[in-house]
XYZ file of C-alpha atoms in Angstrom:
704
model
C 16.831 22.473 -19.885
C 14.466 20.971 -17.330
C 10.681 20.619 -17.215
C 8.989 23.142 -14.907
C 5.331 23.621 -14.002
C 3.969 27.153 -14.316
C 0.879 27.421 -12.101
C -1.479 30.299 -12.974
C -4.426 29.726 -10.611
C -8.050 29.744 -11.740
C -9.049 30.085 -15.385
C -10.017 33.690 -16.257
C -13.780 33.968 -16.743
C -13.688 36.276 -19.773
C -15.080 34.695 -22.928
C -12.183 35.642 -25.230
C -9.512 33.918 -23.108
C -7.893 30.851 -24.726
C -5.431 29.139 -22.361
C -3.290 27.434 -25.029
C -2.699 30.715 -26.912
C -1.788 32.469 -23.665
C 0.635 29.720 -22.682
C 2.310 29.794 -26.119
C 2.615 33.584 -26.091
C 4.212 33.519 -22.607
C 6.721 30.976 -23.878
C 7.437 33.029 -26.991
C 8.011 36.108 -24.854
C 10.582 34.450 -22.601
C 12.300 32.201 -25.151
C 12.319 34.557 -28.147
C 11.464 31.528 -30.304
C 8.562 31.693 -32.756
C 7.781 27.980 -32.444
C 7.658 26.460 -28.976
C 6.093 23.118 -29.756
C 9.121 21.235 -28.442
C 9.093 23.350 -25.285
C 5.442 23.034 -24.219
C 4.891 19.721 -22.411
C 1.305 20.201 -21.192
C -1.399 22.840 -20.964
C -3.827 22.899 -18.034
C -6.962 24.432 -19.448
C -10.142 22.709 -18.254
C -10.338 23.191 -14.462
C -7.474 25.580 -13.678
C -4.766 27.480 -15.545
C -1.109 26.741 -16.177
C 1.336 24.733 -18.236
C 4.455 22.576 -18.073
C 7.406 23.519 -20.276
C 11.123 22.939 -20.853
C 12.917 26.043 -19.570
C 16.441 27.289 -18.973
C 17.389 28.808 -15.604
C 17.119 32.375 -16.926
C 13.750 31.690 -18.626
C 12.497 30.203 -15.356
C 13.398 33.411 -13.503
C 11.642 35.597 -16.096
C 8.409 33.558 -16.042
C 8.344 33.539 -12.231
C 8.245 37.372 -12.263
C 5.414 37.629 -14.801
C 2.000 38.936 -13.830
C -0.591 36.185 -13.441
C 1.950 33.519 -12.408
C 1.452 32.068 -8.905
C 4.442 29.730 -8.813
C 6.978 27.916 -10.959
C 8.335 24.635 -9.638
C 10.321 21.702 -11.025
C 8.586 18.634 -12.391
C 9.353 15.992 -9.738
C 8.791 12.254 -9.727
C 6.477 11.372 -6.817
C 6.010 7.801 -5.615
C 3.096 5.412 -5.252
C 2.664 5.211 -1.631
C -10.114 -6.109 0.830
C -11.861 -9.012 1.633
C -11.689 -8.734 5.417
C -11.238 -4.962 5.825
C -14.800 -3.821 4.985
C -16.333 -6.447 7.295
C -13.905 -5.369 10.013
C -15.191 -1.792 9.720
C -18.828 -2.890 9.855
C -19.701 -2.323 6.186
C -21.072 -5.829 5.598
C -21.968 -7.376 2.278
C -25.574 -7.785 1.162
C -28.634 -6.818 3.197
C -26.655 -6.262 6.392
C -25.692 -2.756 5.218
C -27.950 0.174 4.397
C -27.442 1.217 0.743
C -28.819 3.800 -1.663
C -28.232 1.859 -4.912
C -29.649 4.409 -7.380
C -27.413 7.241 -6.167
C -24.470 4.861 -5.665
C -24.758 3.905 -9.335
C -24.620 7.612 -10.237
C -21.439 8.150 -8.196
C -18.153 8.379 -10.133
C -14.812 7.835 -8.378
C -11.737 9.231 -10.129
C -8.636 7.126 -9.408
C -5.318 8.890 -10.141
C -2.748 6.099 -10.076
C -0.821 3.608 -12.258
C -3.775 2.777 -14.500
C -6.221 -0.124 -14.275
C -6.840 -3.681 -15.542
C -10.095 -3.395 -17.519
C -10.638 -7.180 -17.771
C -10.584 -7.720 -13.985
C -13.796 -9.209 -12.591
C -13.697 -6.391 -10.031
C -14.565 -3.997 -12.876
C -17.081 -6.128 -14.815
C -20.218 -4.191 -15.806
C -22.605 -7.111 -15.426
C -25.873 -5.620 -14.140
C -24.810 -1.991 -14.734
C -26.833 0.467 -16.795
C -25.304 3.206 -18.969
C -22.933 5.794 -17.382
C -24.495 8.752 -15.526
C -25.564 11.571 -17.857
C -23.262 14.020 -15.996
C -20.186 12.092 -17.227
C -18.145 14.180 -19.677
C -15.039 12.021 -19.845
C -13.584 9.715 -22.497
C -12.149 6.235 -22.808
C -8.693 6.804 -24.248
C -6.800 3.926 -22.682
C -4.709 3.051 -25.729
C -4.453 -0.215 -27.669
C -6.498 -3.245 -26.555
C -8.153 -1.233 -23.807
C -11.940 -1.166 -23.504
C -14.104 0.672 -20.991
C -17.571 -0.491 -19.964
C -20.524 0.629 -17.844
C -18.517 0.059 -14.620
C -15.116 1.381 -15.739
C -16.622 4.328 -17.627
C -13.491 6.312 -18.437
C -9.714 6.126 -18.777
C -7.012 8.632 -19.651
C -3.271 8.122 -19.998
C -0.581 10.748 -19.288
C 2.437 8.434 -19.613
C 2.402 7.545 -23.351
C 2.147 3.885 -22.307
C -1.647 3.486 -22.363
C -3.967 3.388 -19.348
C -3.447 -0.341 -18.759
C -1.926 -1.031 -15.330
C 1.378 -2.908 -15.705
C 2.273 -2.642 -12.022
C -0.879 -3.608 -10.084
C -1.050 -0.625 -7.731
C -3.822 1.267 -9.571
C -5.925 -1.868 -10.013
C -5.561 -2.608 -6.287
C -6.588 0.893 -5.134
C -9.516 1.153 -7.582
C -10.941 -2.214 -6.537
C -10.551 -1.349 -2.827
C -12.590 1.836 -3.272
C -15.270 0.654 -5.672
C -14.621 -2.850 -7.004
C -17.453 -5.334 -7.523
C -17.928 -8.125 -4.997
C -15.911 -11.082 -6.373
C -16.299 -14.367 -4.468
C -13.569 -16.885 -3.706
C -10.541 -14.671 -4.259
C -7.188 -15.228 -2.574
C -3.433 -14.963 -3.038
C -2.550 -18.624 -3.718
C -5.124 -19.692 -1.106
C -4.079 -17.066 1.462
C -6.817 -14.678 2.663
C -9.586 -16.520 0.853
C -12.927 -14.700 0.713
C -14.932 -12.143 -1.240
C -12.960 -9.132 -2.468
C -15.040 -5.963 -2.828
C -14.931 -2.201 -2.672
C -16.780 0.146 -0.335
C -19.266 1.260 -2.991
C -19.449 -1.651 -5.465
C -22.359 -0.129 -7.424
C -20.454 3.087 -8.232
C -18.516 3.861 -11.427
C -14.748 4.240 -11.870
C -12.700 6.587 -14.045
C -8.979 5.765 -14.192
C -6.264 8.402 -14.765
C -2.825 6.875 -15.349
C 0.030 9.111 -14.203
C 2.526 6.558 -12.855
C 5.112 4.297 -14.463
C 7.635 2.099 -12.580
C 10.038 5.037 -12.117
C 7.388 7.218 -10.472
C 4.576 9.696 -11.094
C 5.452 13.066 -12.620
C 4.031 16.314 -11.226
C 3.048 17.595 -14.673
C 1.038 14.423 -15.382
C -0.640 14.587 -11.961
C -1.852 18.131 -12.571
C -3.198 17.120 -15.993
C -5.140 14.283 -14.383
C -6.712 16.671 -11.855
C -7.457 19.165 -14.644
C -9.343 16.477 -16.576
C -10.971 14.615 -13.674
C -12.613 17.781 -12.327
C -13.977 18.700 -15.772
C -14.974 15.087 -16.569
C -17.541 15.110 -13.751
C -16.088 12.782 -11.093
C -17.705 13.015 -7.636
C -14.600 12.160 -5.676
C -10.857 11.726 -6.311
C -8.655 9.137 -4.629
C -4.898 9.523 -5.029
C -2.407 7.238 -3.284
C 0.677 9.167 -4.405
C 3.050 11.571 -2.672
C 6.563 12.749 -1.951
C 8.864 11.865 0.925
C 7.947 15.108 2.694
C 5.425 17.940 2.456
C 5.906 20.864 0.042
C 4.614 24.428 0.170
C 1.097 24.406 -1.265
C 1.954 26.516 -4.343
C 4.653 23.942 -5.274
C 2.611 20.833 -4.482
C 0.712 19.466 -7.515
C -1.663 17.399 -5.354
C -2.513 20.371 -3.089
C -3.091 22.559 -6.187
C -5.292 19.985 -7.935
C -7.219 19.192 -4.754
C -7.865 22.914 -4.089
C -9.540 23.358 -7.471
C -11.434 20.073 -6.953
C -12.703 21.352 -3.571
C -13.802 24.633 -5.196
C -15.956 22.533 -7.592
C -17.435 20.404 -4.788
C -15.148 17.368 -5.205
C -13.405 15.829 -2.179
C -9.841 14.548 -2.665
C -8.713 11.672 -0.436
C -4.934 11.254 -0.169
C -2.417 8.872 1.409
C -0.346 10.208 4.318
C 2.827 8.504 3.028
C 4.996 5.528 3.976
C 7.903 7.263 5.740
C 6.933 6.377 9.335
C 7.435 5.973 12.159
C 9.618 9.112 11.936
C 7.778 12.293 12.882
C 7.023 15.169 10.476
C 6.842 12.828 7.474
C 3.187 13.190 6.367
C 3.337 14.526 2.802
C -0.318 15.493 2.178
C -1.029 18.294 4.636
C -3.462 20.794 3.073
C -6.757 21.141 4.998
C -8.838 20.799 1.809
C -7.696 17.161 1.466
C -8.642 14.186 3.639
C -5.313 12.576 4.608
C -5.271 8.894 5.551
C -2.890 6.880 7.754
C -2.697 3.070 7.645
C -3.591 0.591 10.372
C -4.242 -3.107 10.918
C -7.508 -5.048 10.795
C -8.522 -8.011 12.959
C -6.756 -10.386 10.540
C -3.011 -10.734 10.176
C -0.780 -13.099 8.238
C 1.991 -14.970 10.077
C 4.655 -17.338 8.813
C 6.005 -19.737 11.418
C 9.536 -21.135 11.522
C 9.885 -24.580 13.140
C 13.436 -25.261 14.364
C 15.181 -28.635 14.558
C 14.508 -28.723 18.301
C 10.786 -28.251 17.485
C 10.684 -24.744 18.942
C 8.397 -22.476 16.854
C 9.222 -18.842 16.066
C 6.469 -16.579 14.694
C 7.412 -14.197 11.871
C 5.662 -12.202 9.161
C 5.388 -12.721 5.411
C 2.802 -13.703 2.835
C 4.352 -17.065 2.010
C 2.423 -19.181 -0.481
C 5.230 -21.730 -0.905
C 4.707 -25.099 0.775
C 7.960 -26.684 2.002
C 5.833 -29.637 3.208
C 7.290 -29.370 6.727
C 10.723 -30.535 5.528
C 13.590 -29.073 7.535
C 16.625 -27.630 5.755
C 20.041 -26.628 7.072
C 20.359 -23.053 8.326
C 23.321 -20.857 7.460
C 23.891 -17.485 9.126
C 25.257 -14.858 6.734
C 28.298 -14.084 8.907
C 29.269 -17.793 8.851
C 29.281 -17.761 5.056
C 31.321 -14.576 4.567
C 33.381 -14.277 1.406
C 36.924 -12.933 1.583
C 35.663 -9.623 0.122
C 33.625 -8.692 3.235
C 33.805 -8.591 6.994
C 31.658 -10.926 9.072
C 29.552 -7.911 10.137
C 28.744 -7.020 6.498
C 28.091 -10.646 5.599
C 25.678 -10.862 8.539
C 23.534 -8.313 6.657
C 23.855 -10.507 3.504
C 25.102 -7.603 1.389
C 25.665 -8.345 -2.338
C 29.032 -9.996 -3.013
C 29.530 -10.889 0.668
C 28.420 -14.532 0.728
C 30.177 -17.711 -0.423
C 27.733 -19.502 -2.685
C 29.203 -22.927 -1.837
C 28.279 -22.454 1.837
C 24.743 -21.195 1.155
C 23.436 -23.259 -1.755
C 20.413 -25.433 -0.945
C 20.117 -24.037 2.594
C 17.915 -21.516 4.397
C 19.844 -18.241 4.554
C 19.605 -16.241 7.810
C 20.251 -12.477 7.566
C 20.101 -9.660 10.128
C 18.393 -7.364 7.604
C 15.891 -7.745 4.741
C 18.708 -6.748 2.356
C 19.366 -10.457 1.930
C 16.250 -10.668 -0.249
C 18.288 -9.047 -3.049
C 20.867 -11.877 -3.102
C 19.080 -14.955 -1.768
C 18.304 -16.505 -5.161
C 21.624 -15.572 -6.780
C 23.561 -17.445 -4.057
C 21.354 -20.518 -4.441
C 19.591 -20.444 -1.058
C 16.264 -22.264 -0.927
C 14.615 -19.788 1.490
C 15.383 -16.848 3.779
C 14.746 -15.822 7.384
C 15.585 -12.211 8.212
C 15.325 -9.710 11.044
C 12.479 -7.427 10.049
C 12.647 -3.673 10.706
C 8.836 -3.622 10.299
C 7.697 -6.773 12.141
C 4.065 -5.623 12.098
C 3.715 -6.049 8.318
C 3.718 -9.186 6.148
C 5.239 -8.716 2.699
C 5.063 -10.970 -0.346
C 8.423 -12.508 -1.337
C 9.408 -14.579 -4.401
C 10.509 -17.613 -2.307
C 9.807 -19.065 1.161
C 10.575 -16.306 3.675
C 9.801 -15.130 7.177
C 10.631 -11.768 8.766
C 11.212 -12.167 12.498
C 10.921 -9.504 15.195
C 14.170 -8.767 17.056
C 13.627 -11.087 20.052
C 12.581 -14.027 17.880
C 15.571 -13.395 15.598
C 17.966 -13.377 18.567
C 16.459 -16.668 19.662
C 17.102 -18.080 16.170
C 20.752 -16.910 16.198
C 21.290 -18.485 19.659
C 19.890 -21.764 18.307
C 22.201 -21.650 15.250
C 25.255 -20.927 17.387
C 24.488 -23.690 19.882
C 23.809 -26.505 17.388
C 26.253 -28.462 15.249
C 23.801 -28.824 12.372
C 20.929 -26.334 12.878
C 17.821 -26.919 10.800
C 14.435 -25.306 10.263
C 11.277 -25.436 8.182
C 9.325 -22.380 7.036
C 5.607 -23.103 7.087
C 2.990 -21.756 4.707
C 1.396 -18.503 5.853
C -1.704 -18.725 8.008
C -4.273 -16.075 8.853
C -4.734 -15.229 12.518
C -7.781 -13.360 13.784
C -7.576 -11.171 16.860
C -9.918 -8.617 18.339
C -7.388 -6.055 19.523
C -7.738 -2.386 18.700
C -6.325 -1.409 15.289
C -2.592 -0.667 15.416
C -1.007 2.029 13.250
C 1.400 0.576 10.681
C 5.025 1.310 11.565
C 5.533 2.558 7.979
C 2.601 5.010 8.119
C 3.830 8.631 7.976
C 3.422 10.730 11.102
C 2.768 14.377 11.888
C 3.148 17.058 12.961
C 2.264 19.132 9.906
C 5.409 20.906 8.673
C 3.630 23.392 6.379
C 0.344 24.364 8.094
C 1.534 23.798 11.664
C -1.925 24.401 13.220
C -3.691 21.745 11.123
C -3.542 18.214 12.555
C -2.435 15.638 9.979
C -3.020 12.837 9.174
C -6.807 13.210 9.565
C -7.913 9.612 9.968
C -6.650 6.040 9.830
C -8.056 3.072 7.882
C -7.088 -0.492 6.981
C -3.780 -0.440 5.106
C -1.915 -3.501 6.359
C -2.104 -6.784 4.400
C -5.024 -5.849 2.157
C -6.192 -8.336 -0.491
C -7.587 -6.678 -3.637
C -7.493 -6.926 -7.438
C -4.101 -6.817 -9.154
C -2.706 -6.598 -12.655
C -1.613 -9.924 -14.196
C 1.097 -7.853 -15.937
C 2.559 -6.775 -12.603
C 4.665 -8.750 -10.136
C 3.382 -9.235 -6.565
C 6.872 -8.502 -5.179
C 10.339 -7.482 -6.317
C 12.257 -10.224 -8.202
C 8.979 -12.209 -8.446
C 8.007 -14.017 -11.645
C 4.505 -15.067 -10.550
C 1.450 -13.363 -12.044
C -1.820 -13.017 -10.158
C -5.260 -11.407 -10.423
C -5.498 -10.639 -6.670
C -2.628 -9.711 -4.355
C -1.858 -8.686 -0.787
C -0.328 -5.206 -0.380
C 0.370 -2.874 2.564
C 0.735 0.900 2.672
C -1.163 4.143 3.149
C -1.926 3.607 -0.562
C -4.260 0.809 0.548
C -5.791 2.849 3.404
C -6.590 5.851 1.180
C -9.124 4.076 -1.110
C -10.870 2.620 1.956
C -11.657 6.168 3.085
C -12.495 7.185 -0.500
C -15.015 4.321 -0.475
C -16.475 5.544 2.835
C -16.645 9.160 1.560
C -18.480 7.944 -1.546
C -20.769 5.857 0.654
C -21.668 8.985 2.670
C -22.164 10.975 -0.549
C -24.687 8.401 -1.834
C -26.982 9.361 1.071
C -26.173 13.093 1.019
C -25.394 13.975 -2.628
C -25.529 17.722 -1.911
C -23.057 17.648 0.973
C -19.861 19.649 0.377
C -16.395 18.043 0.622
C -15.873 19.568 4.093
C -19.190 18.169 5.385
C -18.244 14.650 4.245
C -14.747 15.046 5.694
C -16.191 16.278 9.002
C -18.705 13.399 9.179
C -15.877 10.874 8.735
C -13.516 12.544 11.225
C -15.947 13.266 14.079
C -17.468 9.757 14.112
C -14.131 7.888 14.079
C -13.319 5.190 16.636
C -10.800 6.353 19.240
C -7.451 4.597 18.689
C -5.280 3.151 21.459
C -1.898 3.434 19.790
C 1.032 1.323 20.879
C 4.676 2.343 20.803
C 6.417 5.323 22.291
C 6.807 9.000 21.521
C 5.040 10.860 18.738
C 4.449 7.619 16.807
C 1.783 6.621 19.343
C -0.226 9.887 19.454
C -2.728 11.812 17.309
C 0.224 12.559 14.983
C -0.094 8.894 13.953
C -3.873 8.575 13.531
C -5.493 12.039 13.620
C -9.129 11.798 14.718
C -9.073 7.993 14.951
C -10.192 5.003 12.866
C -12.824 5.476 10.156
C -16.301 4.091 11.009
C -18.387 3.847 7.796
C -21.777 3.262 9.442
C -21.414 6.025 12.072
C -20.275 8.519 9.423
C -23.779 8.391 7.884
C -25.202 9.997 11.018
C -22.734 12.564 12.437
C -25.329 14.860 14.077
C -23.199 17.987 13.629
C -20.621 18.900 10.974
C -17.853 21.488 10.696
C -18.216 23.210 7.316
C -15.567 25.203 5.458
C -15.822 26.474 1.890
C -13.497 27.999 -0.686
C -13.663 31.447 0.968
C -12.708 29.916 4.346
C -9.679 28.254 2.788
C -8.679 31.510 1.091
C -8.860 33.247 4.522
C -6.732 30.391 5.890
C -4.144 31.044 3.147
C -4.195 34.748 4.097
C -3.213 33.558 7.569
C -0.309 31.677 5.994
C 0.930 35.007 4.536
C -0.113 34.486 0.923
C -0.746 37.916 -0.601
C -4.151 39.162 -1.779
C -2.739 39.394 -5.318
C -1.595 35.747 -5.411
C -4.852 34.563 -3.834
C -6.834 36.472 -6.453
C -5.013 34.500 -9.170
C -5.523 31.170 -7.357
C -9.220 31.735 -6.629
C -10.222 33.707 -9.704
C -11.946 36.227 -7.418
C -11.000 39.474 -5.739
C -9.495 38.715 -2.347
C -8.865 41.126 0.497
C -6.796 39.630 3.289
C -7.443 41.186 6.710
C -4.593 43.610 7.432
C -5.285 44.895 10.930
C -5.972 41.648 12.716
C -3.853 38.701 11.798
C -5.972 35.683 10.778
C -5.143 32.697 12.971
C -4.858 29.578 10.814
C -6.004 27.511 13.809
C -9.434 29.180 13.442
C -10.150 27.470 10.136
C -13.422 25.643 10.828
C -11.690 22.259 10.882
C -13.056 19.121 12.631
C -9.855 18.778 14.690
C -8.053 21.482 16.707
C -4.298 21.847 16.838
C -1.834 24.557 17.878
C 1.941 24.748 17.752
C 3.454 26.867 20.537
C 6.965 28.248 20.805
C 8.881 27.118 23.893
C 7.635 24.779 26.617
C 8.690 26.265 29.962
C 5.849 28.666 30.568
C 2.094 28.813 30.847
C -0.013 29.300 27.728
C -3.551 30.068 26.599
C -4.798 29.070 23.154
C -8.254 29.662 21.683
C -10.085 27.964 18.828
C -13.229 29.400 17.208
C -15.560 26.874 15.614
C -19.037 26.683 14.069
C -21.107 23.515 13.770
C -24.072 22.847 11.497
C -26.938 20.655 12.660
C -27.474 17.794 10.191
C -29.242 15.585 12.755
C -32.700 16.284 14.128
C -34.544 19.561 14.862
C -35.008 20.675 18.488
C -31.798 19.021 19.679
C -29.482 20.054 22.510
C -25.794 19.144 22.615
C -23.732 19.208 25.804
C -19.960 19.516 25.694
C -17.655 17.077 27.456
C -13.847 17.072 27.541
C -11.925 13.805 27.865
C -8.164 13.930 28.624
C -5.692 12.474 26.114
C -1.891 12.281 25.980
C 0.920 14.268 27.575
C 0.683 17.168 30.018
C -2.683 17.986 31.570
C -4.681 20.563 29.629
C -7.460 22.707 31.049
C -10.188 23.079 28.404
C -13.070 25.542 28.658
C -15.909 25.506 26.071
C -18.117 28.603 25.668
C -21.048 28.151 25.433
C -20.937 24.661 26.914
C -24.437 23.805 25.621
C -25.671 24.246 22.028
C -29.391 24.201 21.215
C -30.685 23.811 17.655
C -34.284 24.434 16.618
C -33.920 23.431 12.964
C -31.839 21.256 10.670
C -28.976 23.148 8.916
C -28.937 25.715 11.753
C -25.435 26.869 12.708
C -24.073 27.579 16.208
C -20.637 28.921 17.116
C -18.488 28.267 20.168
C -15.001 28.978 21.479
C -12.565 26.505 23.026
C -9.966 27.945 25.403
C -7.042 25.681 26.283
C -4.669 26.564 29.116
C -1.697 24.714 30.563
C 1.957 24.979 31.452
C 5.259 23.132 31.159
C 4.374 21.146 28.056
C 6.291 17.946 27.429
C 8.839 18.794 24.732
C 8.869 15.208 23.449
C 5.129 14.552 23.220
C 2.097 16.546 22.133
C -0.536 17.150 24.802
C -4.102 16.342 23.880
C -7.736 16.138 24.912
C -10.995 15.294 23.136
C -14.004 17.601 22.880
C -17.252 15.642 22.545
C -20.613 17.269 21.737
C -23.386 14.856 22.677
C -27.186 14.990 22.407
C -27.553 11.490 23.874
C -27.609 9.892 20.418
C -24.705 11.500 18.547
C -21.177 11.894 19.913
C -19.338 14.478 17.806
C -15.674 14.082 18.771
C -12.782 16.440 17.954
C -9.200 15.900 19.106
C -7.446 18.953 20.593
C -3.642 18.795 20.237
C -1.110 21.306 21.571
C 2.613 20.885 20.970
C 5.861 22.854 21.045
C 8.768 23.557 18.701
C 10.652 20.641 20.192
C 8.012 18.207 18.844
């Protein structure tokens, strides 16, 4: 028997309905057992309807056919996907940034992750008043766990308590909303003030992850509670390796019901890049975040015996005091059990300890990190498959890009006794445009092919933030720290959650889609490096988040629950299923097929079949004036990537007399002979001289 999730949509509104009784009676009907206590794993009963239960294959089939059941899907284990970053984005500390402290203090961010470290200075409640009166949550973090007026709630779905034993949840929570804590660093690296985007706001932690992963049934429970507890926003840096159909995706389900209650969910795109079609969070009612660099990076230099310096990446806090040690290349230390080619990769069991001990091991892959200590090496230099990211390692290490690594190998092969020293990591500041992390998952969207994902990019490379002293800063590491450097879309996601909360403090009544639109249409354009899809809008969506500009978008693209239901009609969900999901009567248009690309989304995307002919694609959009009355916006189209697109906007000028007035327009895109390897794009900009409301337009073919 396996655990399956039975999703039953919205909670029925009738007064006599009790979810638990209904769930038990369904189980009794399919199992024939009078007591199902060992079968029922969870009931979802506060914000939406459903349960998780242990079922046989035949019971699964019977439940799937029952009236009122939207979907049944297996309980899967999903994976967890600072100082400088907020300054880099222009959200300065102190009086340099406009704040609305009273509303910020009333804002509650729900963090669904691996728990939290309640004693961290980042979550101290010094200077905080009591929790907002709207808060309906609890503090049930387990033994030796205390909430306060900053960390106002905690729930555990793992039976281990809400305390973070890994560090991930503490890191994401402090990035979104941690207090400003001066003089933090990772063993002196990245020294500065660590803080979140909205340091005056409150945090509620929902622990769903343990070291083996984050179960779907726990995730749905966390959403069920967070929505009912009264959070204003949910940040969730968790996902699968690839996207799932919405009815089988616990994050898409939870986020849909959050959206229906006015709560925006910010999600991580995933860490499966630079391969295309790897973004795992693809529903339009979520804000999906890619990861990019800031103006600070960490480098670890290697000084060779001939005094030549090679520049690699790692977060190396170990000081070898400039002393040079002998270098040994893995293939030169091969054991009899392995070929020289395998030993070059430093695979387990492939190296002779007597030839490696006390030396710096050189490997052509990071796999050597698994064996370096067991063979007695003092340090490691490896060829890095992701030379744009510095990782923490448990001993002196440097990951070299391919050319630098080849230079190192040439040096080793030409010298009788090659030597090198690995220096302590240093921070380098540069003013280049943000670069998308090679690991950051890319589009196109494999489920809703006409919705551009990811939506936005934010700092997610080498981010310093709070950490759990119970966790380890890297694999095989025995050090324990209160602040650590991590990279991933997991780090980018809470940056955007912080920005979304920042916007909400000025516009508390704005809907999730209005906040999402404000963030997307004010983003900085990104000049991506690299080749192919990895360097296009499929890497960064609308661009790089700009916290200050997002407070003043001028126009927003709004979409509500009914719009998303119409979108699901366009994805061929039946009226009956949508009635169960929404809790309302739904009539999908039969005559005229609803085009999913006409969802009122801040970006425009269309997938076409075939590339050898001419095409015409239209997008219908409506914008709401949130700027000034009596304003006139002119449209401008700026070319982007790939084949040339002809873009016509009707009307080309929009005039607004009042605030909150809506105006509609149509974008017609024509072209021919699309590049089958690259999407073609342009940018539509509505400008009134003060605001520039930018939307990417992306057209691609099956071959992409």
